[in-house]
PDB file of C-alpha atoms in Angstrom:
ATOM      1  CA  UNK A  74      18.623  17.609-186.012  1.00 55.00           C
ATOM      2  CA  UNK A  75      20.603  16.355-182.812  1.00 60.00           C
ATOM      3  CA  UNK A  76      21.150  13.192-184.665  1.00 56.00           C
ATOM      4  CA  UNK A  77      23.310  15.566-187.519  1.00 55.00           C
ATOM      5  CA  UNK A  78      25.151  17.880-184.855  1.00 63.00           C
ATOM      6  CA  UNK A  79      26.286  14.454-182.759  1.00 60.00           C
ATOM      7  CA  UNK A  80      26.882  12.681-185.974  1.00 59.00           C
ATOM      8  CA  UNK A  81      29.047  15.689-187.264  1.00 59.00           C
ATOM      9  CA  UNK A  82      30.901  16.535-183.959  1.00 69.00           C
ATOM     10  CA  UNK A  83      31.538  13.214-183.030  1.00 65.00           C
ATOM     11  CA  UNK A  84      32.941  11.568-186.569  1.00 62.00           C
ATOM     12  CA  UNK A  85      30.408   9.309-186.678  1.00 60.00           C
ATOM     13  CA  UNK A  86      29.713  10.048-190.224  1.00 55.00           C
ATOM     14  CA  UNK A  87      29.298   6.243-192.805  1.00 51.00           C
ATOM     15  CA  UNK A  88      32.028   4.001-193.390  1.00 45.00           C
ATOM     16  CA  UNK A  89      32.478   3.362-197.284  1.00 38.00           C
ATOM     17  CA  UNK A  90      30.617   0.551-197.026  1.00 40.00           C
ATOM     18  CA  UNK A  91      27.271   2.144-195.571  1.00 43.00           C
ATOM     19  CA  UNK A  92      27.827   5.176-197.963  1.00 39.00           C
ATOM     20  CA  UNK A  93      27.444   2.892-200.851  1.00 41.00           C
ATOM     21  CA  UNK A  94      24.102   1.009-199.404  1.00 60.00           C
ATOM     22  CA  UNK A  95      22.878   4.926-198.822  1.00 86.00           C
ATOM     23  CA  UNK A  96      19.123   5.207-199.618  1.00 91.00           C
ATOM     24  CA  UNK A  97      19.759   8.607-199.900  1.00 92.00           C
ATOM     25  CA  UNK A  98      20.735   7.636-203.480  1.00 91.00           C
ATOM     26  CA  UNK A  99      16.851   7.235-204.599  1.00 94.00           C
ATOM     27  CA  UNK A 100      15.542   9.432-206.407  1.00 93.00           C
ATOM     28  CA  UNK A 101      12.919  11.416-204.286  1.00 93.00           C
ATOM     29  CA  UNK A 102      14.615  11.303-200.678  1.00 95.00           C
ATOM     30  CA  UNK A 103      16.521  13.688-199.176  1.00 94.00           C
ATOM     31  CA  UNK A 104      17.982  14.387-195.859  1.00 91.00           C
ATOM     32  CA  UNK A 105      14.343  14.847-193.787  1.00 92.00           C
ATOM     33  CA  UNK A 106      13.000  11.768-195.718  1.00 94.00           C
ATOM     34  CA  UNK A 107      16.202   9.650-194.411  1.00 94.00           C
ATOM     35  CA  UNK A 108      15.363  11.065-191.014  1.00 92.00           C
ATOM     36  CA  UNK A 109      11.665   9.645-191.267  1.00 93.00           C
ATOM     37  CA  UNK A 110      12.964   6.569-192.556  1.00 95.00           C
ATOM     38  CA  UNK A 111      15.684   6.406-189.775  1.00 93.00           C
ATOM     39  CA  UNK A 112      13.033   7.147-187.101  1.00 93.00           C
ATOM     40  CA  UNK A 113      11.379   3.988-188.423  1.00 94.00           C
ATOM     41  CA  UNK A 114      14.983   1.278-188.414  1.00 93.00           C
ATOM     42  CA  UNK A 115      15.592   1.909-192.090  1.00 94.00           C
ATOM     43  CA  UNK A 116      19.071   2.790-193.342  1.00 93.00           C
ATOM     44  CA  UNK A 117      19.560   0.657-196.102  1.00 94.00           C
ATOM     45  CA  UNK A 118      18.491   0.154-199.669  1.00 94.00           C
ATOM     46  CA  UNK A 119      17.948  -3.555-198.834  1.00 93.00           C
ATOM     47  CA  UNK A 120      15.860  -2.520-195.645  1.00 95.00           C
ATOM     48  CA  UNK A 121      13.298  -0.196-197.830  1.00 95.00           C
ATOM     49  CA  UNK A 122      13.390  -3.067-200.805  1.00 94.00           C
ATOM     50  CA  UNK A 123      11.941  -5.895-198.259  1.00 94.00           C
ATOM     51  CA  UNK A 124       9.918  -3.383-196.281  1.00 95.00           C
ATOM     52  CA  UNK A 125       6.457  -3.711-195.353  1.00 95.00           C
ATOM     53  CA  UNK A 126       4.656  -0.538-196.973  1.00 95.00           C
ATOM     54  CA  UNK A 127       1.620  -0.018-195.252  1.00 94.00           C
ATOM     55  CA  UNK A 128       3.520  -0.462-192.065  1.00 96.00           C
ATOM     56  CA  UNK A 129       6.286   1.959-193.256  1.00 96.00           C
ATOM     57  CA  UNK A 130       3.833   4.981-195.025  1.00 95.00           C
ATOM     58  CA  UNK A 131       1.607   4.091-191.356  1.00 95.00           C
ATOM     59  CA  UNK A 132       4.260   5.020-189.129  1.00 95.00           C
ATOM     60  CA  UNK A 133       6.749   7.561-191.179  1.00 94.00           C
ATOM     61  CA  UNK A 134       3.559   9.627-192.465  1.00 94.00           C
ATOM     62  CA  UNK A 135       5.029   9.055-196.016  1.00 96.00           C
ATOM     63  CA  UNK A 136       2.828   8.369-198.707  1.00 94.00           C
ATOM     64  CA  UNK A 137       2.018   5.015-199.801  1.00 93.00           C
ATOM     65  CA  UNK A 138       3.018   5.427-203.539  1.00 92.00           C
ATOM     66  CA  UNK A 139       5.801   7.475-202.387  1.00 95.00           C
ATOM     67  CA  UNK A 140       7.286   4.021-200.193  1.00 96.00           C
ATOM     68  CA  UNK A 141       6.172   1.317-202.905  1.00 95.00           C
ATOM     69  CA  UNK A 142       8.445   3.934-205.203  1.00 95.00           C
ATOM     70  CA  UNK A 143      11.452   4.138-203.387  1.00 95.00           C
ATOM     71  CA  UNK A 144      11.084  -0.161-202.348  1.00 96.00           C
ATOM     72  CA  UNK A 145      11.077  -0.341-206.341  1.00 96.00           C
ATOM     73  CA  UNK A 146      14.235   1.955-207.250  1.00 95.00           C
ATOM     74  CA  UNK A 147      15.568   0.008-204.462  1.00 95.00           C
ATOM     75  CA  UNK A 148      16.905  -3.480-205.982  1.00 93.00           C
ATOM     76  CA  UNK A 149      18.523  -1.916-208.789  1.00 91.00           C
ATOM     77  CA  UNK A 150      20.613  -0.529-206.427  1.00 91.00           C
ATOM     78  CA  UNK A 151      21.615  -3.153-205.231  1.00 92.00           C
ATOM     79  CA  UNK A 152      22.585  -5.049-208.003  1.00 92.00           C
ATOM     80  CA  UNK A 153      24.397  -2.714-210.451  1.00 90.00           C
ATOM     81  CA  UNK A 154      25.543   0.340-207.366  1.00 85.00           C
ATOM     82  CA  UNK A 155      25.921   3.508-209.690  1.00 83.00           C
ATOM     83  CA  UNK A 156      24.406   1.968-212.992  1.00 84.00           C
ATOM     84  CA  UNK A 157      20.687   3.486-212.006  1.00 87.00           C
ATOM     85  CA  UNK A 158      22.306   6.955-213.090  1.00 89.00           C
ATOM     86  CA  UNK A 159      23.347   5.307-216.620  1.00 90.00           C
ATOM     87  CA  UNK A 160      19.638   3.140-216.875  1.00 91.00           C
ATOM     88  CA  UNK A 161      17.353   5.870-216.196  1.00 90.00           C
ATOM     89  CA  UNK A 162      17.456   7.366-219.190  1.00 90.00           C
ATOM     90  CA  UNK A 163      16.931   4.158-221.087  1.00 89.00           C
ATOM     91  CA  UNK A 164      13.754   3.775-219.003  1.00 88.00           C
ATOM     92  CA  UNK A 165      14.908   1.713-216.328  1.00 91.00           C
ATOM     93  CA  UNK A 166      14.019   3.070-212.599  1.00 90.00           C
ATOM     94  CA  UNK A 167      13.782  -0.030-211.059  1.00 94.00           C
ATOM     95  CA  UNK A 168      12.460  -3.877-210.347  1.00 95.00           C
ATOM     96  CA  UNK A 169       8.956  -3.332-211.867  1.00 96.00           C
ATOM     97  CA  UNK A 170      10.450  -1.796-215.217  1.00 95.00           C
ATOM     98  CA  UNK A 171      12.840  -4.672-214.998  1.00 96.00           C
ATOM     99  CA  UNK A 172       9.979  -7.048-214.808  1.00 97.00           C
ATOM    100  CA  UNK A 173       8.164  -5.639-217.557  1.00 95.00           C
ATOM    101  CA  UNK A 174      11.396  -5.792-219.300  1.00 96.00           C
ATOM    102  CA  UNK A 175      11.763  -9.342-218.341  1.00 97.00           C
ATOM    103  CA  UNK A 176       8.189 -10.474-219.338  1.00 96.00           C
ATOM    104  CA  UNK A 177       8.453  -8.549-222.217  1.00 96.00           C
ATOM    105  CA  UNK A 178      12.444 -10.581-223.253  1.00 95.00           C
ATOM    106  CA  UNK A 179      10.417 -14.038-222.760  1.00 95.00           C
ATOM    107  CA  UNK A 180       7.471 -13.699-224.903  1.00 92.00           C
ATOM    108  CA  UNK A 181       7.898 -15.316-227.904  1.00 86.00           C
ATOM    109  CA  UNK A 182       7.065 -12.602-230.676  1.00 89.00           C
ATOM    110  CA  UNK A 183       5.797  -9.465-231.171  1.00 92.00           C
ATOM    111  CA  UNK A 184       6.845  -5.748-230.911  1.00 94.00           C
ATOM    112  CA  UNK A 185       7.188  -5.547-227.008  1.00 94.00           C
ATOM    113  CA  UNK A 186       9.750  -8.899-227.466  1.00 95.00           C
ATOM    114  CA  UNK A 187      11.606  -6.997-230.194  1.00 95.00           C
ATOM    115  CA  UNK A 188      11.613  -3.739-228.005  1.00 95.00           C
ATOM    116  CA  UNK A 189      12.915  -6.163-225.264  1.00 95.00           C
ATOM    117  CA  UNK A 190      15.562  -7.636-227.136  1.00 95.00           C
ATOM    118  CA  UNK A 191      16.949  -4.552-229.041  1.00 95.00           C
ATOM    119  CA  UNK A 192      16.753  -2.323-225.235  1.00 95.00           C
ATOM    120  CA  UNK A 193      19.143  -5.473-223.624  1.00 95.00           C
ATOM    121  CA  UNK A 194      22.620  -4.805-225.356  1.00 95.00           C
ATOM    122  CA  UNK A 195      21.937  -0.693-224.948  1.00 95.00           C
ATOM    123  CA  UNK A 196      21.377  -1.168-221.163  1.00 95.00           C
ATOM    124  CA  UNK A 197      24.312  -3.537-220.673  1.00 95.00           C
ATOM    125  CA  UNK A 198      26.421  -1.238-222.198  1.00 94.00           C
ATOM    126  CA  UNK A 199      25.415   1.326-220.002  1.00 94.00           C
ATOM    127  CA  UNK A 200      26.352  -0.126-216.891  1.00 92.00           C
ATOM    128  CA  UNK A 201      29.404  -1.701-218.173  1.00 92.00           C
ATOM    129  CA  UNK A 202      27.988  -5.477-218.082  1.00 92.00           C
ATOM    130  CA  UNK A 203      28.153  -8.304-219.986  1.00 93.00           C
ATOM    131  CA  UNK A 204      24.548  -8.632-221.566  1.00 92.00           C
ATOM    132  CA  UNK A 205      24.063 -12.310-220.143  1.00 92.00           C
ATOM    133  CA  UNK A 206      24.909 -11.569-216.792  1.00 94.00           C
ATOM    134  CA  UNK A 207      22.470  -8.863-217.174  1.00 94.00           C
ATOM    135  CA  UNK A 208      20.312 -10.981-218.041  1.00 95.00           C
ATOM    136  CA  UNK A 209      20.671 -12.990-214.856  1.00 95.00           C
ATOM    137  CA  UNK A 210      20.374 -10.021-212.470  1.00 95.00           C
ATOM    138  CA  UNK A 211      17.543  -8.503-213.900  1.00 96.00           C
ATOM    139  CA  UNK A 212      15.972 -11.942-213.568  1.00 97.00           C
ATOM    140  CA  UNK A 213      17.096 -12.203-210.131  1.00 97.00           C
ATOM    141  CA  UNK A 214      15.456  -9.008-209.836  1.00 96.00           C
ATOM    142  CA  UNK A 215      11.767  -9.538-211.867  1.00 97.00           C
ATOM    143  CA  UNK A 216      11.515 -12.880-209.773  1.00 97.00           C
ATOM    144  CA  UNK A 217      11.706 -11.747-206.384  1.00 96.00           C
ATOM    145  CA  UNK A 218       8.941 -11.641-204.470  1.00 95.00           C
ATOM    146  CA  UNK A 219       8.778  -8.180-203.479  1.00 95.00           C
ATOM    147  CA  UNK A 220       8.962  -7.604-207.185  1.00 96.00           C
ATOM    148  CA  UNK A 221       6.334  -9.518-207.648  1.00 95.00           C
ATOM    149  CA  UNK A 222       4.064  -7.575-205.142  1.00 94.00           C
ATOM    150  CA  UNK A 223       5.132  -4.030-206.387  1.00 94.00           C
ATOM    151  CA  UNK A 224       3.926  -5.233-210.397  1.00 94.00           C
ATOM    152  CA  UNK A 225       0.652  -6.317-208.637  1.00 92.00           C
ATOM    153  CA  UNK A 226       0.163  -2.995-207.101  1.00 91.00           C
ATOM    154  CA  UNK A 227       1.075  -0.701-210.034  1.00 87.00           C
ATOM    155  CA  UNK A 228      -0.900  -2.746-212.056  1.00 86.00           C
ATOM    156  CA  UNK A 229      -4.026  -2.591-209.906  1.00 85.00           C
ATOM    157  CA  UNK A 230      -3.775   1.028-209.579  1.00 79.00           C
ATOM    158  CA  UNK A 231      -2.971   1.745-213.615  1.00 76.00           C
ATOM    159  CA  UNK A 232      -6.260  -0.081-213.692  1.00 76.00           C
ATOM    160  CA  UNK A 233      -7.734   1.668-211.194  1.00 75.00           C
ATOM    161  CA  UNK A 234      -6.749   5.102-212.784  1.00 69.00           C
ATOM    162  CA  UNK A 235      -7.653   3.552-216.317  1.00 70.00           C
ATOM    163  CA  UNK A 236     -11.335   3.241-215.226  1.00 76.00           C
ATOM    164  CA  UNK A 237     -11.471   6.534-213.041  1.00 69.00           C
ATOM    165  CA  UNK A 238     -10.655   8.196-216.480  1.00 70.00           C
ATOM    166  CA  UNK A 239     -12.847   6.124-218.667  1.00 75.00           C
ATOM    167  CA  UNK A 240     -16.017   6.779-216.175  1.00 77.00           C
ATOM    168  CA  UNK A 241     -14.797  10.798-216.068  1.00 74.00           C
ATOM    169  CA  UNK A 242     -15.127  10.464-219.693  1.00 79.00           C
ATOM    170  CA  UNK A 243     -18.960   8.639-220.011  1.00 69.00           C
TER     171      UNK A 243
END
């Protein structure tokens, strides 16, 4: 709260360029969740997408799935600024979806390919981008290693979940 009053009475407020590298922009986060991240060094999108999670839902008191979440909503922000707002819909929230995506775009038949292929041209239009240089960011984006670690972890805990049910069920 003293942070706020001295930002407010003092002008301190973001320059355009911090304003458009805001993590307030993921969805989920709000001003006391910026304040938990702040408390912890993090003020920018790129700073929550190459955070360490544990360390970060340790030491904020945020939850685990609630970090890995916002690290994943994250790149996409990065890359395309505003176009999250125009992807969402089309199922894109961020790098793991992208990945899947991705994967999905390189297999060489079969209906998740043909899903792939036929969602590309919708979600270039709707950010305004060329579809191959799309193509090259969202690759950028499924092959980075933080990526990489977020797929493992949803995976393991669909899986996880998956077998909770399925022994709920026996």
């Amino acid at each position: 709260m003293l942070r706020r009053i001295a930002e407010k009475n003092l002008g301190m407020g973001a320059t355009p360029d911090e304003a458009s590298d805001d993590i307030i922009k993921l969805q989920g986060v709000n001003k006391t969740i910026v304040e938990r991240l702040l408390n912890e060094d993090i003020t920018t999108l790129t700073q929550i997408a190459c955070c360490d999670p544990v360390r970060l839902a340790m030491r904020s008191n945020l939850a685990f799935n609630f970090v890995t979440d916002r690290m994943n909503q994250a790149p996409a922000w990065m890359y395309f600024q505003d176009g999250p707002y125009a992807i969402r819909p089309l199922g894109m929230r961020g790098a793991v979806e992208i990945k899947s995506l991705i994967d999905s775009y390189d297999e060489a038949t079969g209906p998740d390919h043909d899903r792939a292929v036929a969602a590309m041209p919708l979600i270039a239009t709707a950010i305004k981008q060329e579809k191959k240089t799309l193509q090259i960011a969202f690759r950028q984006i499924a092959e980075d290693p933080y990526t990489i670690f977020l797929h493992e972890v949803w995976t393991w805990f669909e899986r996880g979940v998956m077998s909770l049910l399925a022994w709920l069920d026996g």
